[in-house]
Amino acid sequence: MSTSSIPARPRMTSQDYQAFDALFALSSSIGSTDAGGLHRLTASAADKQMRDAFCLWLKQQGFSVHVDEIGNIFGLMTLVEGAPWILCGSHLDSQPQGGRFDGAYGVTGAAATIAALVRQLSEKPARNLAVVNWTNEEGARFQPSLTGSSVFTGALSLKHALACEDAEGVTLQAALRSIGYDGNALPPLPLAAYLELHVEQGPHLEQQQKQIGVVTETWAALKWQVTFRGEQNHTGPALMSRRRDALLAAALTIVAVRAEADRHGEVLHTSVGRLETAPNSPNVVTREATLFIEFRSVDEALLQQLRDSFSQQMQSIAQQTATDVSLDRAQFRPRQQLDNSLSQLALAQAEKLGFSAMPMRSVAGHDAISLSYHCPSALLFVPSVNGLSHNEREFTAEQDLHRGLDVLMAMLSELSLAPEAAE
Amino acid sequence: MSTSSIPARPRMTSQDYQAFDALFALSSSIGSTDAGGLHRLTASAADKQMRDAFCLWLKQQGFSVHVDEIGNIFGLMTLVEGAPWILCGSHLDSQPQGGRFDGAYGVTGAAATIAALVRQLSEKPARNLAVVNWTNEEGARFQPSLTGSSVFTGALSLKHALACEDAEGVTLQAALRSIGYDGNALPPLPLAAYLELHVEQGPHLEQQQKQIGVVTETWAALKWQVTFRGEQNHTGPALMSRRRDALLAAALTIVAVRAEADRHGEVLHTSVGRLETAPNSPNVVTREATLFIEFRSVDEALLQQLRDSFSQQMQSIAQQTATDVSLDRAQFRPRQQLDNSLSQLALAQAEKLGFSAMPMRSVAGHDAISLSYHCPSALLFVPSVNGLSHNEREFTAEQDLHRGLDVLMAMLSELSLAPEAAE
């Protein structure tokens, strides 16, 4: 009987799920591919269309909309003048021919959940609520990735971010201007917490038969952009011994990058996802090849060691192929802890809702990682079928999506209605 | 005294060299690159500009100009109604950021030499003379290479050739139409001989200190277009053991292609000059990778053997990387003999002019190879500095260029004025 004086906490109703389903379906339809995926690169026509639809939806639900200078879209729900904010979100951009859940789930889920919460408010909250769409999380069209969230926290300067160029030399600034999303500086937005819902994009929840993953920390990552320079020549008469083939150097490097993963086992993930070559003509020895290399590990010391040993290995490859190699860009993303109190809250609320949940690590970067340097942040995962992501067949069942919303709703309720209890 | 009754044979005069120098300089200036090279892809704006300038030059010199259905430009000098023709030429298209000698030398040299010969005619010739610019010899923008000359001889159907697409999906037909070089069928042009001047693009003349190379035969070539198909996935969380990385498969193949050359020594030249990947995004495991592979050898049996053994090797690579591999296109160009009488004539005339000359093989394909299946054909080389080609720094000294014209003039004189003696 002691709990009867506490008003019932808001919960997602079937109408709330339907509102989410409709918004998510709208997202899935803008930039959709024939195979059921999503192709919605940052500041493309599809991105503009989705942004327009999202802003309209926010206004219809009573959010006040602000677009900042890097194109981040904030949907602000001021509930208590002057109180700190709880921000929830993710990103609406996708990989080329990517999946429709990655990012879009987190933005539409946050928006629908906040709207549902506000509709059900029966007591005055202690926090304001906001949803955000971060610009260019994927890093597909513009590098580096996590652009919008990194500018928000100050980890990346606005000037640097706006000057990033795509493969055609278009700057992010020009691209945002062309779709009308070069906005204005955001007024101060003191954050009490940042919460992000995301699909796992890996196999662990499925393998462990869990419904909710609470990310407690992330792997570290070492990302390199490397260029080999050789000499253009005729692929016919030029003597093999005289060739300075930048594509051969790149190929040897790609093979060596994979060999590192094979050598170190499951603690290291490696890849080369992008390769640019010139002149890329069938009869011409390649003059220049640029590789985008990633090493990801839970073991920072291993990455530090690779930084040296793999540099040496690339020097050997350059020597072997009579090419020159240069490191154009290097980025080290340290292993990062998410906020422990928020993670505990997430696990407790999931359990309370009757869901099976587990703490886990994230290999991929997410906007929540950017935000975790700025304010207490939480990152929640729902299962990905076959762990497949950045793929048109990326899939998460509707029920799993709804469970994520339930946990988010419970956390928002705790944090906004009884913040001291939760924090 | 017995030779006094024979009129003096025409020779290149200093004015003739100057006329050639001017035309060649004009060619070098259209589509020129900052580094002194040439970027003049088939049916580009630069190609149109060069074609226009060339046609104008031909008309000013009294040639009648005909553009055929595949865009080949013929400059016809009818000297004896109904007599067979001697055709000389090469190609005006270049590789991306390629050299200004490759092809352009042969077209401008032939045009200037024929014009000089006709100006000096003191007796009625027995042959008509023509110069030709063959479309898309390089195969840089459209595959296969040697397009125009192969259509002329019937080795490639006009329909197939016009349907070739560039990387953006533009057909050769559309590209030719866009620059106004989709012409009309050429009236019958019975050929007595085809002669081509070209820079060597290899190191042998320089190494042997010879001024003129007479190509007696070509290497055989096996050209493959191969595609590996894997599965798009996230480069972060996707387990290494589950990845199906088409770029890794391509890299292993590039390394294996080079290993074949290393294994067989100088009788085999191998390369991968072009690689197309999708989606080519830093955070995405590559779904699809297409390679353009070349094996060239003087030893046809070796290429036949590689056809089998390397197919098996690619199957192993596909298995190792959990990808699928398909052979999209295969082209076998057999070893080919040039016309022996013409080669002997070339060597004799070079010697008569006081030039050091040698018979040699060509590794690269040339339009003269296409023509050799159709009529007696000769291919003459002048030295390439450092054997460098398909490179902006490709270079041949002016004196070497002029020596080539001298030999061509002597051959044309023999063939057109005293054809029976020469044939």
mmCIF file of C-alpha atoms in Angstrom, chain B residues 6-13 16-17 79 112-125 129 349 352-353 405-418:
data_model
loop_
_atom_site.group_PDB
_atom_site.id
_atom_site.type_symbol
_atom_site.label_atom_id
_atom_site.label_comp_id
_atom_site.label_asym_id
_atom_site.label_seq_id
_atom_site.Cartn_x
_atom_site.Cartn_y
_atom_site.Cartn_z
ATOM 1 C CA ILE B 6 64.958 7.192 -111.832
ATOM 2 C CA PRO B 7 63.495 10.379 -110.419
ATOM 3 C CA ALA B 8 64.723 11.279 -106.927
ATOM 4 C CA ARG B 9 62.503 9.746 -104.234
ATOM 5 C CA PRO B 10 60.637 12.245 -102.037
ATOM 6 C CA ARG B 11 62.259 12.956 -98.675
ATOM 7 C CA MET B 12 61.202 14.818 -95.591
ATOM 8 C CA THR B 13 62.485 18.418 -95.824
ATOM 9 C CA ASP B 16 58.028 19.042 -93.649
ATOM 10 C CA TYR B 17 59.499 18.439 -90.204
ATOM 11 C CA LEU B 79 45.795 9.904 -106.438
ATOM 12 C CA ALA B 112 52.397 15.098 -92.137
ATOM 13 C CA THR B 113 54.352 12.486 -94.084
ATOM 14 C CA ILE B 114 51.584 11.785 -96.585
ATOM 15 C CA ALA B 115 51.035 15.513 -97.107
ATOM 16 C CA ALA B 116 54.765 15.957 -97.693
ATOM 17 C CA LEU B 117 54.883 13.055 -100.109
ATOM 18 C CA VAL B 118 51.963 14.317 -102.160
ATOM 19 C CA ARG B 119 53.505 17.806 -102.351
ATOM 20 C CA GLN B 120 56.679 16.319 -103.806
ATOM 21 C CA LEU B 121 55.132 13.861 -106.264
ATOM 22 C CA SER B 122 56.804 14.103 -109.625
ATOM 23 C CA GLU B 123 55.474 10.876 -111.084
ATOM 24 C CA LYS B 124 52.070 9.255 -111.076
ATOM 25 C CA PRO B 125 51.780 6.884 -108.129
ATOM 26 C CA LEU B 129 47.191 7.224 -99.655
ATOM 27 C CA GLN B 349 64.969 1.624 -95.739
ATOM 28 C CA LYS B 352 69.610 3.104 -96.320
ATOM 29 C CA LEU B 353 68.866 6.240 -94.305
ATOM 30 C CA LEU B 405 58.936 9.988 -90.329
ATOM 31 C CA ASP B 406 61.944 9.457 -92.597
ATOM 32 C CA VAL B 407 61.460 5.698 -92.593
ATOM 33 C CA LEU B 408 57.718 6.059 -93.135
ATOM 34 C CA MET B 409 58.334 8.427 -96.070
ATOM 35 C CA ALA B 410 60.812 5.983 -97.634
ATOM 36 C CA MET B 411 58.381 3.086 -97.253
ATOM 37 C CA LEU B 412 55.461 5.076 -98.654
ATOM 38 C CA SER B 413 57.580 6.103 -101.612
ATOM 39 C CA GLU B 414 58.585 2.534 -102.348
ATOM 40 C CA LEU B 415 55.081 1.193 -101.894
ATOM 41 C CA SER B 416 53.199 3.865 -103.788
ATOM 42 C CA LEU B 417 55.663 4.667 -106.557
ATOM 43 C CA ALA B 418 57.161 1.240 -107.240
#
